[in-house]
């Protein structure tokens, strides 16, 4: 018995020694020797193991300095120390229990070369080649429960280097440590993991997770801090992407839950907080800069099954400043304090999404939008409220359509916008009240002022599907400046930018829906305007103040007339009234307009009078009544001009002046009360390209003045109801200065006309006919010398004898004896020869002519001021009028 015990003890000792030798020496050596061979055979890569220690009594394995190389013989995986402590007795209970797993100084290096091949790709290729399917049908699987008492990872490093990009992407981590206990892969057991991945230059990831393997679920927290967004974006950016970003490091934290049951996966993200100090979006020529972005999403639920569903609630975004920079237009739009709260985003397209967005501008303007949206069928309700939004920053974009420089202007409105889409039909409805105030606009092409307005109020604007309705537009204190420059341009010239000509392409004409509009009233209050004309010297300037007016019914309805009323005061003392009725959509079809202005100070128009009539105006008032009517493009106007007490001033040199005696024209037109009342009708076809109303008016006025002064007696005759110009001349018998009774009617008509035109003078051009008046005077003197010639008391024979004696005495008997014919014939010859022998001098003729003028004046001064009747001292010789045997004495009209 004793020997048997001794033998058993020796056997046990031998077994212990053999077990110890195998466990401590042979097995570690065998594993250390064959691991590189197995790895080489399995994944075709080189490896190295420094040492393996196994304690067969404590079942502790220690592995030191294991290394696996990549295809370039660089380190792919390396760790300095691995310690695993196994509890073998739990295998009897189908449990794999590792009391301890310690891993120290693990280094994992992943590379991607320029050909976009990873340094472990050959391993994957080898595994795929060696992979064979194992049919386990009908076999009972042994399921072991894995338990890990303590898992301790320390000094873990990884590196990732990608050289396939233009700029290599390199990430190296700082040491990673993980310590956790009680890890079990069993139903409903929670495994806790907390670790931090801190890279040297890309950011930090903090992960806290509770993991249940069966049924699979995860929950915990994720924190990203100091993430280098630029570096990651440039790495993942596709080559086709046309924009860049520039960002400071990003910080993000969130809670997450993941669960899976059968094929249904649930993901819940909550308390998502994102912080970003600066972010820039760059797409030439645009830059969007965001400062201090803070984003929070309360919950985001996602379900992945046969159908993907999601629901996101309570999105809250705040941004301190936003800048939109347009380098092409050298423009910067700045906004402060952007806030967005959005609720109920989900895949349920019939549910309502709600959003409130608020945006402040640096000028204290605010924009707030309350949005309700349904995805299907599309419905969008927006309540948009803006207050004092400065429009100056948008000037570069306005200049795409108009050369306007905006000095100031602020926009406010309270709008409701509804958009829906049913049966592929989009319906848009907009309702708003709007206000634009402190408007100050210039022409950017010439830097000249255009418009200033204190406020424009738009009340009850409605837009729905190509139909616009506005209840009222109120324009308060507008100021309009209009300048006519010395180069004949205006401050409104070149308002529309010239665009490069584009090649015309033939496009099929599409039928467009007619745009309907209806504006009930536009009202103007307390307006002012200034007109300056630099084409005349001195520069002309006129102010229009107290402008008020209404425009009623601006409509696309061609049967609905627009009525325009306007009132103002020109240059402080001249009231202006305008009344117009027209079809705004087709004014050439029908228009009636009446313009009336009174008491315009004529000296203020001296710049124009100097240019067009060659004289300034010293005194006078002007009133105008202009009535225009258009029917089917045919214009008819009646223009009444009234001028009171006009006085011309100094002469002005002007190449554009009318070549006509303006003073005479004024005197002809001005009545006894100092008024000029002139009607100038104008007709024309507006569609005629050569018809320009301003040119026509100027031509008509010019022609009227020239016509009056070129035929003044005709004008005066017409004025007093006569036809023709008979009052321009008077008839005298040859050799006589006596006014015939038949001619006194003409003088009476002159008196009548001159009574109505007190500023006229009559010049009498004394005249005679050389031959006829000489002969008449010779006859008169002969009869005066020999009165018996006309005496009825003496018979012919006695008279004959006396004439015979006188004739023989003057011409000798021989001359008498040469006479032929009967006694009557000889008598006539003797009388003619005696008459012709009488000397009539030029003085005699001048005296006759002057006497004629004196007699006319003597008749006229019985009713007219003698100073208005002038006898021309220069005697004129008339030409005989073959129609009459009279001397014609001509009058001339002069201005006082």
Coordinates of N, CA and C in Angstrom, one line a residue, residues 152-286:
X152 N -8.7 46.1 -20.2 CA -7.9 47.3 -20.0 C -7.0 47.5 -21.2
X153 N -7.3 48.5 -22.0 CA -6.5 48.9 -23.1 C -5.8 50.2 -22.8
X154 N -4.5 50.2 -23.0 CA -3.7 51.4 -22.6 C -2.7 51.7 -23.7
X155 N -2.5 53.0 -23.9 CA -1.5 53.5 -24.9 C -1.8 52.9 -26.3
X156 N -3.1 53.0 -26.7 CA -3.5 52.5 -28.0 C -3.2 53.6 -29.0
X157 N -2.6 53.4 -30.1 CA -2.3 54.4 -31.1 C -2.8 53.9 -32.5
X158 N -3.3 54.8 -33.3 CA -3.6 54.4 -34.7 C -3.2 55.6 -35.6
X159 N -2.9 55.2 -36.8 CA -2.6 56.3 -37.8 C -3.2 55.9 -39.1
X160 N -3.7 57.0 -39.8 CA -4.3 56.8 -41.1 C -3.6 57.8 -42.0
X161 N -3.1 57.3 -43.1 CA -2.4 58.1 -44.1 C -2.9 57.8 -45.5
X162 N -3.4 58.8 -46.2 CA -4.0 58.6 -47.6 C -3.2 59.5 -48.5
X163 N -2.4 58.8 -49.4 CA -1.6 59.6 -50.4 C -2.2 59.6 -51.8
X164 N -3.5 59.2 -51.8 CA -4.1 59.2 -53.2 C -4.7 60.6 -53.5
X165 N -4.7 61.5 -52.5 CA -5.2 62.8 -52.7 C -4.0 63.7 -53.1
X166 N -4.4 64.9 -53.7 CA -3.4 65.8 -54.1 C -2.6 66.3 -52.9
X167 N -3.3 66.5 -51.8 CA -2.7 66.8 -50.5 C -2.9 65.6 -49.6
X168 N -1.8 65.0 -49.2 CA -2.0 63.8 -48.4 C -2.8 64.1 -47.1
X169 N -3.6 63.1 -46.8 CA -4.4 63.2 -45.5 C -3.8 62.3 -44.5
X170 N -3.4 62.9 -43.4 CA -2.7 62.1 -42.3 C -3.3 62.4 -41.0
X171 N -3.7 61.3 -40.3 CA -4.2 61.4 -38.9 C -3.5 60.5 -38.0
X172 N -2.9 61.0 -36.9 CA -2.3 60.2 -35.9 C -3.0 60.5 -34.6
X173 N -3.3 59.4 -33.9 CA -4.0 59.6 -32.6 C -3.0 59.7 -31.5
X174 N -3.5 60.4 -30.5 CA -2.8 60.4 -29.2 C -3.1 59.1 -28.5
X175 N -2.4 58.7 -27.4 CA -2.7 57.5 -26.7 C -4.2 57.3 -26.3
X176 N -4.8 56.2 -26.6 CA -6.2 55.9 -26.2 C -6.2 54.9 -25.1
X177 N -7.0 55.1 -24.1 CA -7.1 54.2 -22.9 C -8.5 53.8 -22.7
X178 N -8.7 52.5 -22.4 CA -10.1 52.0 -22.2 C -10.0 51.1 -21.0
X179 N -10.8 51.3 -20.0 CA -10.9 50.4 -18.8 C -12.4 50.2 -18.5
X180 N -12.7 48.9 -18.6 CA -14.1 48.5 -18.3 C -14.1 47.1 -17.7
X181 N -15.2 46.9 -17.0 CA -15.4 45.6 -16.3 C -16.7 44.9 -16.6
X182 N -16.8 43.6 -16.3 CA -18.0 42.9 -16.4 C -18.6 43.0 -17.8
X183 N -17.9 42.5 -18.8 CA -18.3 42.4 -20.2 C -18.9 41.0 -20.4
X184 N -20.2 40.9 -20.8 CA -20.8 39.6 -21.0 C -21.6 39.7 -22.3
X185 N -21.5 38.7 -23.0 CA -22.3 38.5 -24.2 C -23.4 37.6 -23.9
X186 N -24.4 38.1 -23.2 CA -25.6 37.3 -22.8 C -26.8 38.2 -22.9
X187 N -28.0 37.6 -22.8 CA -29.2 38.4 -23.0 C -29.4 39.4 -21.9
X188 N -29.7 40.6 -22.4 CA -30.1 41.8 -21.5 C -29.0 42.2 -20.6
X189 N -27.7 41.8 -20.8 CA -26.6 42.3 -20.0 C -26.1 43.6 -20.6
X190 N -25.9 44.6 -19.8 CA -25.4 45.8 -20.3 C -23.9 45.9 -20.1
X191 N -23.2 46.2 -21.2 CA -21.7 46.3 -21.2 C -21.4 47.8 -21.4
X192 N -20.6 48.3 -20.5 CA -20.3 49.8 -20.5 C -18.9 50.0 -21.1
X193 N -18.8 51.0 -22.0 CA -17.5 51.4 -22.6 C -17.4 52.9 -22.6
X194 N -16.3 53.4 -22.1 CA -16.0 54.8 -22.1 C -14.6 55.0 -22.6
X195 N -14.4 55.7 -23.7 CA -13.0 56.0 -24.1 C -13.0 57.3 -24.9
X196 N -11.8 57.8 -25.1 CA -11.6 59.1 -25.8 C -10.5 58.8 -26.9
X197 N -10.8 59.2 -28.1 CA -9.8 59.2 -29.2 C -9.4 60.6 -29.5
X198 N -8.2 60.9 -29.2 CA -7.7 62.3 -29.4 C -6.6 62.2 -30.4
X199 N -6.8 62.9 -31.6 CA -5.8 62.9 -32.6 C -4.9 64.1 -32.4
X200 N -3.7 64.0 -33.0 CA -2.8 65.1 -32.9 C -3.2 66.4 -33.5
X201 N -3.9 66.3 -34.6 CA -4.3 67.5 -35.4 C -5.6 67.5 -36.1
X202 N -6.5 66.6 -35.7 CA -7.8 66.5 -36.4 C -9.0 66.6 -35.5
X203 N -8.8 66.4 -34.2 CA -9.9 66.6 -33.2 C -9.9 65.4 -32.2
X204 N -11.0 65.5 -31.4 CA -11.1 64.5 -30.3 C -12.5 63.9 -30.4
X205 N -12.6 62.6 -30.1 CA -13.9 61.9 -30.1 C -14.0 61.3 -28.7
X206 N -15.0 61.6 -28.0 CA -15.3 61.0 -26.7 C -16.6 60.1 -26.8
X207 N -16.5 58.8 -26.5 CA -17.6 57.9 -26.7 C -17.9 57.2 -25.3
X208 N -19.2 57.3 -25.0 CA -19.7 56.6 -23.8 C -20.8 55.7 -24.3
X209 N -20.7 54.4 -24.1 CA -21.7 53.5 -24.6 C -22.1 52.4 -23.6
X210 N -23.4 52.1 -23.6 CA -23.9 50.9 -22.9 C -24.4 50.0 -24.0
X211 N -23.8 48.8 -24.1 CA -24.1 47.9 -25.2 C -24.7 46.6 -24.6
X212 N -25.9 46.2 -25.2 CA -26.5 44.9 -24.9 C -26.4 44.2 -26.2
X213 N -25.8 43.0 -26.2 CA -25.6 42.2 -27.4 C -26.9 41.5 -27.8
X214 N -27.6 41.0 -26.8 CA -28.8 40.2 -27.1 C -30.0 40.6 -26.2
X215 N -31.0 41.2 -26.7 CA -31.1 41.7 -28.1 C -30.3 42.9 -28.3
X216 N -29.8 43.1 -29.5 CA -28.8 44.2 -29.7 C -29.4 45.6 -29.4
X217 N -28.7 46.3 -28.6 CA -29.1 47.7 -28.4 C -27.8 48.5 -27.9
X218 N -27.8 49.7 -28.2 CA -26.7 50.6 -27.8 C -27.3 51.9 -27.3
X219 N -26.7 52.5 -26.3 CA -27.1 53.9 -25.9 C -25.9 54.5 -25.2
X220 N -25.8 55.8 -25.3 CA -24.7 56.5 -24.7 C -24.6 57.9 -25.2
X221 N -23.4 58.4 -25.1 CA -23.1 59.8 -25.5 C -21.9 59.8 -26.5
X222 N -22.0 60.7 -27.4 CA -20.8 61.0 -28.3 C -20.5 62.4 -28.2
X223 N -19.2 62.7 -28.1 CA -18.7 64.1 -28.1 C -17.6 64.3 -29.1
X224 N -17.8 65.2 -30.0 CA -16.7 65.6 -30.9 C -16.2 67.0 -30.5
X225 N -14.9 67.1 -30.4 CA -14.4 68.4 -30.0 C -13.2 68.8 -30.8
X226 N -13.1 70.0 -31.2 CA -12.0 70.5 -31.9 C -11.8 69.8 -33.2
X227 N -12.9 69.4 -33.9 CA -12.8 68.6 -35.1 C -12.3 69.6 -36.3
X228 N -11.2 69.2 -36.9 CA -10.7 70.0 -38.0 C -11.6 69.8 -39.3
X229 N -12.6 70.6 -39.4 CA -13.6 70.4 -40.5 C -12.9 70.6 -41.9
X230 N -12.0 71.6 -41.9 CA -11.3 71.9 -43.2 C -10.6 70.6 -43.7
X231 N -9.8 70.0 -42.8 CA -9.0 68.9 -43.2 C -9.9 67.7 -43.6
X232 N -10.9 67.5 -42.9 CA -11.8 66.3 -43.3 C -12.6 66.6 -44.5
X233 N -13.1 67.9 -44.7 CA -13.8 68.2 -45.9 C -12.9 68.1 -47.2
X234 N -11.7 68.6 -47.1 CA -10.8 68.6 -48.2 C -10.5 67.1 -48.6
X235 N -10.5 66.2 -47.5 CA -10.2 64.8 -47.8 C -11.4 64.1 -48.5
X236 N -12.6 64.4 -48.0 CA -13.8 63.7 -48.6 C -14.4 64.4 -49.8
X237 N -13.9 65.6 -50.1 CA -14.5 66.4 -51.1 C -14.3 65.8 -52.5
X238 N -15.4 65.5 -53.2 CA -15.3 65.0 -54.6 C -14.7 66.0 -55.5
X239 N -14.0 65.5 -56.6 CA -13.4 66.4 -57.5 C -14.4 67.2 -58.3
X240 N -15.6 66.7 -58.4 CA -16.6 67.5 -59.1 C -17.2 68.6 -58.3
X241 N -16.9 68.7 -57.0 CA -17.5 69.7 -56.2 C -16.9 71.1 -56.5
X242 N -17.8 72.1 -56.7 CA -17.3 73.4 -57.1 C -17.2 74.4 -56.0
X243 N -17.3 74.0 -54.8 CA -17.2 75.0 -53.7 C -16.2 74.5 -52.7
X244 N -15.8 75.4 -51.8 CA -14.9 75.1 -50.7 C -15.4 75.6 -49.4
X245 N -14.8 75.2 -48.3 CA -15.2 75.7 -47.0 C -14.0 76.1 -46.3
X246 N -14.2 77.0 -45.3 CA -13.1 77.4 -44.4 C -13.7 77.5 -43.0
X247 N -13.3 76.6 -42.1 CA -14.0 76.5 -40.8 C -13.0 76.4 -39.7
X248 N -13.4 77.0 -38.6 CA -12.7 76.7 -37.3 C -13.2 75.3 -36.8
X249 N -12.5 74.8 -35.8 CA -12.8 73.5 -35.3 C -14.3 73.4 -34.8
X250 N -14.9 72.2 -35.0 CA -16.3 72.0 -34.7 C -16.4 71.2 -33.4
X251 N -17.4 71.5 -32.6 CA -17.7 70.7 -31.4 C -19.2 70.2 -31.5
X252 N -19.3 68.9 -31.2 CA -20.6 68.3 -31.3 C -20.8 67.3 -30.2
X253 N -22.0 67.3 -29.6 CA -22.3 66.3 -28.6 C -23.7 65.8 -28.8
X254 N -24.0 64.5 -28.5 CA -25.3 64.0 -28.6 C -25.5 62.7 -27.8
X255 N -26.7 62.4 -27.5 CA -27.1 61.2 -26.9 C -27.7 60.3 -27.9
X256 N -27.4 59.0 -27.8 CA -27.9 58.1 -28.9 C -28.4 56.8 -28.3
X257 N -29.4 56.2 -29.0 CA -29.9 54.9 -28.6 C -30.1 54.1 -29.9
X258 N -29.7 52.9 -29.9 CA -29.9 52.0 -31.1 C -30.4 50.7 -30.6
X259 N -31.5 50.2 -31.2 CA -32.0 48.9 -30.9 C -32.4 48.2 -32.2
X260 N -32.3 46.9 -32.1 CA -32.7 46.1 -33.3 C -33.5 44.9 -32.8
X261 N -34.7 44.7 -33.4 CA -35.5 43.6 -33.1 C -36.0 43.0 -34.4
X262 N -35.7 41.8 -34.6 CA -35.9 41.1 -35.9 C -35.3 42.0 -37.0
X263 N -36.1 42.4 -38.0 CA -35.5 43.3 -39.1 C -35.7 44.8 -38.8
X264 N -36.3 45.1 -37.7 CA -36.6 46.5 -37.4 C -35.5 47.1 -36.5
X265 N -35.0 48.2 -37.1 CA -33.9 48.9 -36.4 C -34.4 50.3 -36.0
X266 N -34.2 50.7 -34.7 CA -34.6 52.0 -34.2 C -33.3 52.8 -33.8
X267 N -33.3 54.0 -34.2 CA -32.2 54.9 -33.8 C -32.8 56.2 -33.2
X268 N -32.4 56.5 -32.1 CA -32.9 57.8 -31.4 C -31.7 58.6 -31.0
X269 N -31.6 59.8 -31.6 CA -30.6 60.8 -31.2 C -31.3 61.9 -30.5
X270 N -30.7 62.4 -29.4 CA -31.3 63.4 -28.6 C -30.2 64.4 -28.1
X271 N -30.7 65.5 -27.7 CA -29.8 66.6 -27.2 C -28.5 66.7 -28.1
X272 N -28.8 66.9 -29.4 CA -27.7 67.1 -30.3 C -27.3 68.6 -30.2
X273 N -26.1 68.8 -29.8 CA -25.6 70.1 -29.7 C -24.4 70.3 -30.6
X274 N -24.4 71.3 -31.4 CA -23.3 71.5 -32.3 C -22.9 73.0 -32.1
X275 N -21.6 73.2 -32.0 CA -21.0 74.5 -31.9 C -19.9 74.7 -32.9
X276 N -20.0 75.9 -33.5 CA -19.0 76.2 -34.5 C -18.7 77.7 -34.5
X277 N -17.5 78.1 -34.2 CA -17.2 79.5 -34.0 C -17.2 80.3 -35.3
X278 N -16.5 79.8 -36.3 CA -16.5 80.4 -37.6 C -16.5 79.4 -38.7
X279 N -17.4 79.7 -39.7 CA -17.5 78.8 -40.9 C -17.7 79.7 -42.1
X280 N -17.0 79.3 -43.2 CA -17.1 80.1 -44.5 C -17.4 79.1 -45.6
X281 N -18.3 79.5 -46.4 CA -18.7 78.7 -47.6 C -18.2 79.5 -48.8
X282 N -17.3 79.0 -49.7 CA -16.7 79.7 -50.8 C -17.0 79.1 -52.1
X283 N -17.7 79.8 -52.9 CA -17.9 79.4 -54.3 C -17.9 80.6 -55.2
X284 N -16.8 80.8 -55.8 CA -16.5 82.0 -56.6 C -17.6 82.4 -57.5
X285 N -18.1 83.7 -57.3 CA -17.5 84.8 -56.5 C -18.1 85.0 -55.2
X286 N -18.8 84.0 -54.7 CA -19.6 84.2 -53.4 C -18.8 83.6 -52.2

